[in-house]
């Protein structure tokens, strides 16, 4: 043990200049500890005051042990984890509680905050559907009379044939049927209530009538101006480029990704080109690179400015200003904000004469982002962005000397093209391999041909699509943008064709089961271990990567699952998931189940049995009841009951049943069954999963899995009641 500690100490001494790079990792671990491991929400003293006190005490201890490497490592880790925990608690409680939305059709009045055009589902001849985000919404019904305006945003889907001409800032009134953010379809599945809490969303709804404009848009707020500008540019793009080319062009120029058709989006995802439809570092880097090159060339054309002004620094600041406008124009989404923050660090490095692309710049950007919005550590955008950039920086730290020697030793056009092809392939491999486990965890897919698609699509995006798009935006006020948009569409068509072709190759989209949280954590820590160190011990992080990648197959999956509303019951066998029952949300629930288990999902007929005979429905004069024999356990499922549970299940079916599930209330049926689940239990506990085993069955519920947290709605999806304002005297 002393020799091992001495060896570790020598390794840390060699890597001591890299220890500061682990500060954002500690902050992220503190946020993960708060968001992912707690089941009860801590109060102010425990959630914020105690971590801050720990950080202060650890800072004092670190100062007193500043000459000890182990002391700095230990107490520095305590500081960052405590600060990350406190930042997560503060970021959570900055948001207002979820309101209790009406469960019946009601009149809504609010101010239009954003307008989104959604592609038609019935073909290109159908009109685009509009979705409006309403701020300061007020409900007009007897229960909510006198209520204060909501401090969260409501998303309302308008009727396709609504003739109202809307602009951001308009005050409108519409009758709609609202619903809160949905519950997870499985314990441990995607939590849309968590996402809605931090996105300041209150829920969504569908309009039952036409919109009535109350007050037209007034004021000159910067946000309103940019939103209206985005809407006009989006409409202009779709006028010149109808079809899928217009959706891709609107995505990269104004961030209107919702206009991309579903099939095209799936093709981009299956071919590994989904990042082209998410405005982030790639698009911002191209925009800033073009503006910086043009600005520096313009400054160098004049002898006075070339000799007396810091042209490189000025061009970098101009490029960052253009990047800021581009981020605002595309909606200022989180990946774009992260990229703009990293670009700011790079610009400051250029101005100070420091190296621009470095792991320290990435660490500074990550620290600021986690402290500002700690919930990003749980999102796919932050994880994929950080994994890709970290892998690129670490990879080129090792490969760049060899690449530069090879480039200096070769001449000619052929060698130049070969060098750029190799660099592009290396970039795609590094970024793709680093983000592949993250895509497995969040999307349940692997795209093995991403390198082939990116080697063609990314250069075309950099040298053709984005330059022509910027030129079109510049000429749009002069109404001279049509030729450039047409050429832009010409460049988009090959990418669409490539995405479609690669997506239909054999094994282009390999589905994998759900990755547990500890598997994703092992992947991210292993990747950080490989990228943040420089010595040979960095390769020990491969163990974390391998453990995380194989974790979906190490996880024991449930055998029976119940939807959050209790209307659907799924019985999982080795080759398929058989679903019984009825639900208004049957389609999204079944899709989510299929992605979670990486198995096909199908509705089981009212009568029949599976090929192996494990599941039988409609036998023994019980047309609405199915019986399954799984792992030696008898599972009884009542899939439909017109009497709403007043008709009891037969005694012979209940005898010997280990699990009894009913889409209607069970009431007095099968009282001796060890596990009894019905509509009431689903209403109270959310989605439920049953693990069958001969030694004993285990029931896991969504409410027990997530615990009592601010973003978890009450049973039935109820939130905080919207109380009316007190009457004024």
XYZ file of C-alpha atoms in Angstrom:
729
model
C 0.000 0.000 0.000
C 2.762 2.584 0.718
C 4.352 1.815 -2.667
C 0.975 2.196 -4.382
C 0.351 5.548 -2.677
C 3.850 6.701 -3.606
C 3.259 5.710 -7.234
C -0.084 7.538 -7.318
C 1.565 10.593 -5.770
C 4.226 10.647 -8.471
C 1.572 10.397 -11.185
C -0.424 13.239 -9.654
C 2.706 15.400 -9.423
C 3.227 14.948 -13.153
C -0.443 15.824 -13.783
C -0.831 18.573 -11.173
C -1.366 21.283 -13.820
C -4.356 19.269 -15.040
C -6.033 19.014 -11.631
C -7.913 22.277 -12.175
C -9.665 20.681 -15.166
C -11.584 18.462 -12.747
C -13.365 21.470 -11.187
C -16.365 21.286 -13.594
C -16.516 17.521 -13.014
C -16.896 18.142 -9.273
C -19.583 20.764 -9.881
C -21.447 18.364 -12.155
C -21.211 15.553 -9.587
C -22.719 17.846 -6.957
C -25.617 18.660 -9.283
C -26.087 14.967 -10.137
C -26.133 14.165 -6.415
C -28.992 16.648 -5.942
C -31.031 15.793 -9.039
C -30.515 12.054 -9.290
C -29.970 10.540 -5.836
C -32.368 12.370 -3.518
C -35.940 11.187 -3.005
C -37.012 13.938 -0.614
C -36.517 17.622 -1.321
C -34.159 19.199 1.236
C -35.147 22.453 2.882
C -33.142 25.684 2.819
C -30.730 24.832 5.679
C -29.937 21.378 4.297
C -30.096 22.153 0.590
C -28.224 25.458 0.464
C -26.813 26.638 3.793
C -25.151 23.325 4.705
C -23.370 22.859 1.328
C -22.181 26.469 1.423
C -20.839 25.927 4.939
C -19.084 22.751 3.793
C -17.536 24.691 0.905
C -16.279 27.410 3.273
C -14.800 24.915 5.748
C -13.228 22.927 2.919
C -11.717 26.150 1.536
C -10.128 26.894 4.920
C -8.809 23.325 5.140
C -7.487 23.484 1.566
C -5.650 26.744 2.353
C -4.067 25.266 5.448
C -3.023 22.149 3.485
C -2.064 24.061 0.343
C 1.398 22.479 0.230
C -0.021 18.958 0.383
C -1.101 17.461 -2.933
C -3.501 15.038 -1.269
C -4.981 17.846 0.837
C -5.621 20.047 -2.183
C -7.136 17.126 -4.059
C -9.437 16.080 -1.196
C -10.613 19.493 -0.059
C -10.808 20.873 -3.591
C -13.146 18.031 -4.488
C -15.303 18.771 -1.452
C -15.509 22.442 -2.445
C -16.646 21.790 -6.007
C -19.166 19.067 -5.089
C -20.699 21.226 -2.344
C -20.936 24.268 -4.612
C -22.516 22.157 -7.367
C -25.110 20.801 -4.910
C -25.951 24.303 -3.639
C -26.176 25.665 -7.189
C -28.590 22.858 -8.152
C -30.796 23.583 -5.135
C -30.809 27.300 -5.887
C -31.479 26.744 -9.589
C -34.450 24.527 -8.758
C -36.073 26.913 -6.310
C -35.704 29.921 -8.600
C -38.652 28.567 -10.578
C -42.284 28.965 -9.621
C -44.420 25.922 -8.703
C -46.375 24.079 -11.377
C -49.937 25.473 -11.563
C -53.031 23.304 -11.373
C -54.527 23.492 -14.868
C -58.289 23.214 -15.514
C -59.446 19.707 -16.471
C -62.208 21.005 -18.733
C -62.367 23.250 -21.791
C -61.747 26.822 -20.731
C -61.154 30.243 -22.212
C -57.505 31.338 -22.103
C -56.074 34.798 -22.633
C -52.363 35.480 -22.913
C -49.551 37.184 -24.767
C -47.882 35.391 -27.651
C -44.261 34.729 -26.725
C -43.286 32.505 -29.660
C -44.869 30.987 -32.766
C -43.790 27.637 -34.202
C -44.785 26.130 -37.539
C -45.217 22.356 -37.427
C -45.054 20.238 -40.598
C -48.297 18.522 -41.647
C -48.706 14.845 -40.847
C -51.014 14.068 -43.778
C -48.692 15.131 -46.590
C -47.238 18.293 -48.041
C -50.596 19.520 -49.384
C -51.947 20.049 -45.877
C -51.296 23.429 -44.192
C -48.696 23.893 -41.491
C -50.028 23.692 -37.967
C -49.139 26.522 -35.608
C -48.159 26.288 -31.984
C -48.134 29.437 -29.874
C -46.452 29.899 -26.515
C -48.586 32.082 -24.276
C -47.089 34.082 -21.426
C -49.063 35.720 -18.612
C -51.989 33.376 -19.330
C -55.306 33.833 -17.490
C -58.186 31.325 -17.287
C -61.766 32.538 -17.583
C -63.986 30.158 -15.642
C -65.820 30.140 -12.338
C -63.061 28.324 -10.431
C -60.214 30.595 -11.558
C -62.051 33.895 -11.491
C -59.718 36.669 -10.368
C -56.562 34.562 -10.690
C -53.187 36.263 -11.212
C -51.486 35.670 -14.587
C -49.443 32.484 -14.810
C -45.709 32.930 -14.405
C -45.102 29.929 -16.633
C -45.660 29.459 -20.359
C -48.517 27.523 -21.951
C -48.107 25.898 -25.385
C -51.349 25.826 -27.391
C -51.728 24.019 -30.716
C -54.053 26.026 -32.960
C -56.483 24.537 -35.424
C -54.906 24.006 -38.874
C -57.462 26.220 -40.620
C -57.312 29.101 -38.143
C -57.152 32.292 -40.273
C -55.754 34.566 -37.542
C -52.559 36.417 -38.526
C -50.482 36.343 -35.357
C -47.304 38.082 -34.353
C -45.161 37.824 -31.264
C -46.512 40.243 -28.676
C -50.181 39.926 -29.675
C -52.667 39.420 -26.859
C -55.185 36.744 -27.813
C -58.027 34.707 -26.418
C -58.888 31.118 -27.318
C -60.867 28.199 -25.942
C -58.656 25.173 -25.346
C -58.383 21.895 -23.503
C -55.234 21.836 -21.370
C -53.127 19.080 -19.879
C -50.106 19.130 -17.546
C -46.679 17.770 -18.528
C -46.976 13.977 -18.832
C -45.692 11.505 -16.291
C -42.818 9.158 -17.224
C -44.032 6.070 -19.085
C -41.833 3.872 -16.889
C -39.996 4.272 -13.580
C -36.605 5.628 -14.614
C -37.689 6.688 -18.123
C -37.518 10.202 -19.572
C -38.947 12.758 -17.132
C -40.819 15.428 -19.089
C -42.025 17.071 -15.877
C -38.398 17.699 -14.929
C -37.786 19.246 -18.342
C -40.933 21.385 -18.128
C -39.994 22.645 -14.665
C -36.707 24.137 -15.837
C -38.070 25.226 -19.244
C -40.666 27.371 -17.406
C -43.470 25.386 -19.024
C -46.875 24.940 -17.373
C -48.335 22.446 -19.834
C -49.876 22.269 -23.267
C -53.285 22.274 -24.870
C -55.226 22.109 -28.086
C -57.470 24.898 -29.314
C -61.152 24.027 -29.706
C -61.987 27.127 -31.702
C -60.491 30.018 -33.616
C -58.272 32.624 -32.026
C -59.668 36.022 -31.083
C -57.159 38.863 -31.182
C -57.621 41.200 -28.234
C -54.664 43.597 -28.537
C -52.119 43.759 -31.337
C -48.410 43.646 -30.611
C -47.032 46.812 -29.063
C -43.659 47.873 -27.793
C -40.129 47.500 -29.123
C -38.606 44.905 -26.849
C -35.549 43.171 -28.229
C -37.077 39.724 -27.734
C -40.233 40.689 -29.634
C -38.216 42.145 -32.482
C -36.113 39.006 -32.839
C -39.118 36.678 -32.588
C -41.011 38.607 -35.263
C -37.890 38.673 -37.427
C -37.520 34.905 -37.046
C -41.139 34.398 -38.054
C -40.815 36.546 -41.177
C -37.557 34.885 -42.250
C -39.058 31.451 -41.656
C -42.089 32.290 -43.812
C -39.841 33.692 -46.545
C -37.658 30.578 -46.603
C -40.654 28.277 -46.940
C -42.050 30.470 -49.713
C -38.886 30.128 -51.804
C -38.029 26.573 -50.703
C -41.183 24.549 -50.108
C -40.634 21.002 -49.010
C -37.874 19.346 -46.948
C -35.179 21.756 -48.225
C -37.064 24.644 -46.638
C -37.273 22.842 -43.303
C -33.515 22.229 -43.193
C -32.762 25.809 -44.324
C -35.089 27.279 -41.691
C -33.428 25.106 -39.061
C -29.867 26.249 -39.734
C -30.773 29.926 -40.304
C -33.464 30.683 -37.704
C -33.509 27.554 -35.528
C -37.022 26.491 -36.645
C -36.281 22.772 -36.291
C -39.948 21.964 -35.737
C -40.593 22.547 -39.466
C -38.541 19.465 -40.426
C -40.695 16.505 -41.367
C -40.719 13.509 -39.055
C -39.404 11.039 -41.653
C -36.568 13.383 -42.631
C -35.640 13.838 -38.985
C -35.516 10.078 -38.535
C -33.268 9.733 -41.592
C -30.870 12.335 -40.201
C -30.832 10.565 -36.832
C -30.246 7.114 -38.336
C -27.374 8.357 -40.525
C -25.599 10.208 -37.711
C -26.418 13.672 -39.102
C -28.861 14.749 -36.394
C -26.357 17.347 -35.154
C -26.882 19.280 -38.406
C -30.475 19.963 -37.313
C -29.436 21.263 -33.877
C -27.948 24.755 -33.942
C -24.846 24.418 -31.784
C -21.076 24.602 -32.008
C -20.780 23.488 -35.638
C -23.080 26.178 -37.025
C -21.797 28.904 -34.717
C -18.184 27.997 -35.519
C -18.857 28.244 -39.254
C -20.610 31.602 -38.889
C -17.897 33.078 -36.687
C -15.131 31.654 -38.878
C -16.610 33.222 -42.024
C -17.160 36.602 -40.353
C -13.696 36.580 -38.789
C -12.039 35.759 -42.125
C -14.007 38.477 -43.912
C -13.340 41.062 -41.172
C -9.623 40.342 -41.025
C -9.358 40.486 -44.821
C -11.223 43.807 -44.844
C -8.968 45.277 -42.153
C -5.861 44.068 -43.987
C -6.830 45.818 -47.233
C -5.943 49.212 -45.735
C -2.290 49.869 -44.924
C -3.089 52.071 -41.932
C -5.267 49.507 -40.161
C -3.016 46.596 -41.106
C 0.063 48.233 -39.556
C -1.439 49.975 -36.537
C -4.533 48.074 -35.405
C -4.720 44.605 -33.788
C -6.598 43.169 -36.769
C -6.772 39.625 -35.463
C -8.313 40.631 -32.122
C -10.730 43.081 -33.748
C -11.819 40.454 -36.261
C -12.385 38.003 -33.398
C -14.614 40.497 -31.561
C -16.568 41.166 -34.773
C -17.004 37.441 -35.240
C -18.292 37.024 -31.680
C -20.772 39.874 -32.211
C -22.033 38.154 -35.366
C -22.251 34.897 -33.417
C -24.333 36.626 -30.735
C -26.788 37.888 -33.368
C -26.947 34.423 -34.907
C -27.674 32.793 -31.538
C -30.477 35.273 -30.842
C -31.852 34.797 -34.331
C -31.981 31.010 -33.900
C -33.815 31.164 -30.573
C -30.889 31.130 -28.121
C -31.204 27.412 -27.372
C -29.004 25.827 -24.720
C -26.416 24.232 -27.083
C -26.031 27.558 -28.868
C -25.594 29.396 -25.553
C -22.934 26.902 -24.496
C -21.119 27.350 -27.803
C -21.339 31.142 -27.576
C -19.878 31.029 -24.072
C -16.976 28.877 -25.237
C -16.500 31.220 -28.194
C -16.282 34.154 -25.769
C -13.489 32.376 -23.913
C -11.731 31.784 -27.244
C -12.077 35.444 -28.256
C -10.632 36.599 -24.946
C -7.772 34.160 -25.483
C -7.085 35.675 -28.923
C -7.161 39.174 -27.460
C -4.752 38.144 -24.680
C -2.436 36.268 -27.024
C -3.144 32.900 -25.422
C -3.859 29.558 -27.039
C -7.502 29.519 -28.102
C -8.533 25.875 -28.253
C -7.577 24.304 -24.944
C -9.006 22.143 -22.227
C -8.846 25.066 -19.785
C -11.180 27.132 -21.953
C -13.618 24.227 -22.033
C -13.367 23.903 -18.241
C -14.135 27.608 -17.726
C -17.153 27.411 -20.020
C -18.413 24.254 -18.310
C -18.054 25.783 -14.826
C -19.976 28.919 -15.798
C -22.716 26.905 -17.477
C -23.175 24.464 -14.569
C -23.300 27.294 -12.031
C -25.698 29.309 -14.174
C -28.013 26.452 -15.236
C -27.145 23.374 -13.145
C -29.988 21.317 -14.639
C -28.037 21.036 -17.909
C -25.930 18.227 -16.459
C -28.969 15.937 -16.755
C -29.671 16.871 -20.390
C -28.468 15.270 -23.587
C -27.361 18.567 -25.179
C -24.794 19.380 -22.479
C -23.528 15.811 -22.220
C -23.056 15.338 -25.966
C -21.518 18.785 -26.464
C -19.014 18.393 -23.654
C -18.152 14.837 -24.645
C -17.536 15.810 -28.275
C -15.462 18.937 -27.555
C -13.472 17.215 -24.812
C -12.645 14.301 -27.112
C -11.638 16.645 -29.949
C -9.340 18.752 -27.757
C -7.735 15.721 -26.104
C -7.434 13.848 -29.374
C -5.724 16.652 -31.235
C -3.408 17.298 -28.293
C -1.973 13.872 -29.075
C -2.377 13.759 -32.867
C -1.619 17.323 -33.902
C 2.221 17.071 -33.812
C 2.147 13.983 -36.034
C -0.359 15.555 -38.406
C 1.656 18.753 -38.732
C 4.846 16.814 -39.494
C 3.012 14.834 -42.153
C 1.561 18.005 -43.677
C 4.965 19.710 -43.772
C 6.566 16.716 -45.511
C 4.015 16.553 -48.383
C 3.203 18.957 -51.203
C 0.760 19.081 -54.074
C -3.012 19.221 -54.448
C -3.464 15.484 -53.954
C -1.602 15.484 -50.644
C -3.516 18.608 -49.540
C -6.848 16.901 -50.221
C -5.655 13.734 -48.485
C -4.571 15.716 -45.421
C -7.923 17.496 -45.141
C -9.785 14.217 -45.671
C -7.818 12.565 -42.876
C -8.440 15.511 -40.517
C -12.146 15.480 -41.307
C -12.356 11.719 -40.772
C -10.468 11.993 -37.471
C -12.801 14.762 -36.317
C -15.859 12.668 -37.143
C -14.411 9.581 -35.457
C -13.380 11.399 -32.276
C -16.640 13.320 -31.847
C -18.802 10.398 -32.952
C -17.159 7.805 -30.713
C -17.317 10.145 -27.708
C -21.026 10.890 -28.176
C -22.056 7.357 -29.163
C -22.582 6.112 -25.552
C -24.537 9.279 -24.723
C -26.785 8.680 -27.730
C -27.237 5.102 -26.527
C -28.372 6.339 -23.126
C -30.846 8.972 -24.318
C -32.063 7.687 -27.680
C -31.419 3.953 -27.461
C -29.695 3.751 -30.855
C -26.244 3.304 -32.383
C -25.395 4.764 -35.804
C -22.342 2.828 -37.057
C -22.067 4.739 -40.361
C -21.837 8.258 -38.933
C -18.269 8.742 -40.235
C -19.264 8.160 -43.871
C -22.187 10.574 -43.717
C -20.317 13.319 -41.862
C -17.328 13.277 -44.211
C -19.648 14.481 -47.002
C -22.280 16.502 -45.141
C -20.068 18.596 -42.841
C -17.811 20.061 -45.611
C -20.903 20.813 -47.698
C -22.442 22.589 -44.727
C -19.262 24.630 -44.166
C -18.393 25.687 -47.728
C -21.816 25.887 -49.379
C -24.900 25.919 -47.161
C -23.918 28.279 -44.335
C -22.116 30.867 -46.550
C -25.067 31.038 -48.953
C -27.459 31.198 -46.016
C -25.641 34.195 -44.529
C -25.593 35.927 -47.901
C -29.316 35.290 -48.294
C -29.982 36.797 -44.864
C -27.915 39.856 -45.794
C -29.830 40.398 -49.050
C -33.263 39.600 -47.633
C -34.065 43.241 -46.640
C -33.394 44.199 -50.286
C -35.663 41.400 -51.606
C -32.706 39.934 -53.503
C -32.423 36.717 -51.522
C -34.306 34.351 -53.871
C -31.283 33.283 -56.002
C -29.169 32.570 -52.933
C -31.955 30.610 -51.249
C -32.398 28.576 -54.440
C -28.664 27.779 -54.464
C -28.957 26.967 -50.781
C -31.632 24.408 -51.600
C -29.371 22.932 -54.282
C -26.738 22.271 -51.603
C -29.261 20.831 -49.138
C -30.640 18.232 -51.560
C -27.453 16.082 -51.595
C -27.427 16.010 -47.783
C -31.064 14.904 -47.706
C -30.335 12.229 -50.286
C -27.251 11.089 -48.357
C -29.167 10.915 -45.071
C -31.924 8.861 -46.717
C -29.456 6.507 -48.378
C -27.310 5.885 -45.282
C -30.395 5.515 -43.082
C -31.602 2.633 -45.257
C -28.328 0.723 -45.218
C -28.399 -2.590 -43.336
C -27.803 -2.086 -39.596
C -27.732 1.715 -40.025
C -29.774 2.108 -36.837
C -29.087 -0.479 -34.148
C -31.477 -0.240 -31.213
C -30.242 -0.957 -27.684
C -32.099 -1.279 -24.362
C -32.338 1.487 -21.816
C -29.065 2.470 -20.137
C -29.325 2.974 -16.355
C -28.176 6.170 -14.698
C -25.096 4.556 -13.200
C -24.112 3.336 -16.667
C -24.241 6.856 -18.111
C -22.322 8.157 -15.102
C -19.635 5.492 -15.658
C -19.394 6.519 -19.324
C -18.962 10.223 -18.556
C -16.432 9.638 -15.754
C -14.467 7.208 -17.920
C -14.422 9.702 -20.779
C -13.267 12.475 -18.440
C -10.516 10.202 -17.088
C -9.239 9.504 -20.607
C -9.413 13.103 -21.847
C -8.319 15.123 -18.807
C -5.126 13.204 -17.989
C -2.037 12.937 -20.209
C -0.056 10.057 -18.758
C -0.590 6.400 -19.607
C -2.866 5.851 -16.619
C -5.499 7.758 -18.580
C -6.401 4.512 -20.358
C -7.794 3.113 -17.117
C -10.872 5.160 -17.986
C -11.677 2.624 -20.701
C -13.016 0.395 -17.918
C -15.708 2.976 -17.144
C -16.574 3.310 -20.817
C -16.891 -0.445 -21.292
C -18.947 -0.831 -18.101
C -21.339 1.921 -19.181
C -21.729 0.609 -22.725
C -22.584 -2.934 -21.559
C -24.771 -1.746 -18.648
C -28.060 -1.992 -20.661
C -27.542 -5.756 -20.880
C -26.562 -6.030 -17.213
C -29.781 -4.379 -16.043
C -32.704 -6.590 -15.031
C -35.732 -5.423 -17.017
C -39.340 -5.538 -15.714
C -41.673 -8.243 -16.980
C -44.997 -6.393 -16.680
C -45.490 -2.640 -17.126
C -48.495 -0.353 -16.598
C -48.922 3.066 -18.221
C -49.246 6.204 -16.043
C -53.027 6.398 -16.581
C -53.513 2.677 -15.923
C -55.119 2.109 -19.318
C -52.344 0.052 -20.938
C -50.684 -3.084 -19.642
C -47.596 -4.504 -21.323
C -46.369 -8.067 -20.912
C -42.759 -8.459 -21.993
C -41.502 -11.662 -23.513
C -38.193 -12.483 -25.136
C -39.146 -11.303 -28.628
C -41.948 -8.771 -28.205
C -44.003 -6.618 -25.843
C -47.700 -7.476 -25.924
C -49.913 -4.526 -24.997
C -53.505 -4.768 -23.780
C -56.053 -2.096 -22.925
C -56.936 1.360 -24.199
C -55.529 4.825 -23.560
C -55.663 8.270 -25.157
C -51.860 8.354 -25.069
C -51.433 4.813 -26.427
C -49.213 5.769 -29.367
C -46.497 7.754 -27.500
C -46.518 5.279 -24.611
C -46.018 2.300 -26.906
C -43.250 4.097 -28.798
C -41.483 4.898 -25.525
C -41.823 1.304 -24.334
C -40.378 0.015 -27.590
C -37.391 2.360 -27.306
C -36.848 1.542 -23.630
C -36.706 -2.235 -24.148
C -35.436 -2.203 -27.771
C -38.220 -4.613 -28.685
C -41.198 -4.429 -31.055
C -44.515 -3.503 -29.468
C -47.899 -4.719 -30.620
C -51.528 -4.767 -29.504
C -52.550 -8.252 -28.394
C -55.852 -9.452 -29.908
C -58.924 -9.972 -27.681
C -58.671 -13.722 -28.115
C -55.634 -15.920 -28.733
C -52.292 -16.818 -27.274
C -48.614 -16.150 -27.913
C -46.541 -18.690 -29.899
C -45.070 -20.158 -26.718
C -48.444 -20.179 -24.944
C -47.222 -18.004 -22.071
C -50.005 -15.413 -22.628
C -53.621 -16.361 -23.296
C -56.617 -14.071 -23.688
C -60.347 -14.829 -23.871
C -60.146 -18.342 -22.429
C -62.626 -19.960 -20.024
C -65.526 -17.597 -20.813
C -63.547 -14.526 -19.753
C -63.342 -12.437 -22.943
C -61.933 -9.372 -21.177
C -59.278 -11.195 -19.137
C -55.814 -12.471 -20.035
C -53.615 -14.868 -18.088
C -49.817 -14.996 -18.388
C -47.370 -17.506 -16.954
C -43.979 -15.792 -16.625
C -41.039 -17.137 -14.616
C -43.369 -19.491 -12.798
C -45.688 -16.646 -11.723
C -49.378 -16.312 -12.670
C -50.335 -12.845 -13.895
C -54.008 -11.972 -14.463
C -54.856 -8.892 -16.549
C -58.376 -7.507 -16.944
C -58.034 -5.444 -20.102
C -61.576 -4.069 -20.289
C -64.606 -3.869 -18.024
C -67.792 -2.097 -19.085
C -69.146 -2.302 -15.531
C -66.262 -0.106 -14.289
C -65.128 -2.752 -11.809
C -68.521 -3.553 -10.305
C -68.348 -7.014 -11.872
C -65.953 -9.115 -9.822
C -63.393 -11.408 -11.370
C -64.187 -15.163 -11.179
C -62.866 -16.920 -8.108
C -61.131 -19.635 -10.131
C -59.050 -17.041 -11.949
C -58.025 -15.328 -8.738
C -57.029 -18.594 -7.106
C -53.274 -18.976 -7.241
C -52.723 -15.611 -9.010
C -49.526 -13.866 -7.954
C -50.261 -10.570 -9.724
C -53.673 -9.133 -10.637
C -53.930 -6.061 -12.863
C -57.105 -4.327 -13.984
C -57.754 -1.275 -16.150
C -60.879 -0.717 -14.022
C -61.073 -0.532 -10.227
C -60.534 -3.969 -8.682
C -62.756 -3.226 -5.678
C -63.284 -6.606 -3.951
C -61.769 -8.790 -6.683
C -58.846 -11.093 -5.855
C -58.282 -9.795 -2.343
C -55.753 -12.535 -1.583
C -53.418 -11.724 -4.495
C -49.981 -10.507 -3.289
C -49.870 -7.657 -5.847
C -53.112 -5.908 -6.901
C -52.917 -2.981 -9.330
C -55.730 -1.040 -10.975
C -56.630 2.409 -12.233
C -56.576 3.889 -8.724
C -53.051 2.650 -7.993
C -51.820 4.105 -11.299
C -53.546 7.407 -10.509
C -51.721 7.541 -7.178
C -48.304 6.104 -8.106
C -47.936 6.816 -11.840
C -46.335 4.215 -14.100
C -45.662 0.838 -12.498
C -43.269 -1.995 -13.288
C -43.265 -5.533 -11.916
C -40.188 -7.766 -11.741
C -41.223 -11.408 -11.569
C -39.065 -14.014 -9.882
C -39.685 -17.336 -8.218
C -38.166 -16.114 -4.968
C -40.427 -13.069 -4.853
C -41.950 -10.367 -7.048
C -40.878 -6.729 -6.865
C -43.112 -3.752 -7.608
C -41.516 -0.448 -8.607
C -43.570 2.723 -9.040
C -42.724 6.032 -10.611
C -43.608 7.999 -7.494
C -41.312 5.876 -5.346
C -38.577 6.170 -7.982
C -38.660 9.976 -8.294
C -39.707 10.785 -4.752
C -41.163 14.050 -3.511
C -39.406 16.672 -5.601
C -40.648 20.122 -6.742
C -41.091 19.034 -10.380
C -43.053 15.858 -9.521
C -46.767 16.605 -9.867
C -49.311 15.345 -7.398
C -51.454 12.261 -8.175
C -53.553 12.873 -11.244
C -51.190 15.549 -12.530
C -52.359 18.237 -10.136
C -50.091 21.163 -9.296
C -50.295 24.188 -7.040
C -53.838 25.680 -7.021
C -54.053 29.050 -8.746
C -55.677 31.118 -6.019
C -57.475 34.370 -6.883
C -56.025 37.699 -5.912
C -57.168 39.221 -2.660
C -59.899 41.865 -3.158
C -58.696 45.426 -2.880
C -60.325 47.729 -0.365
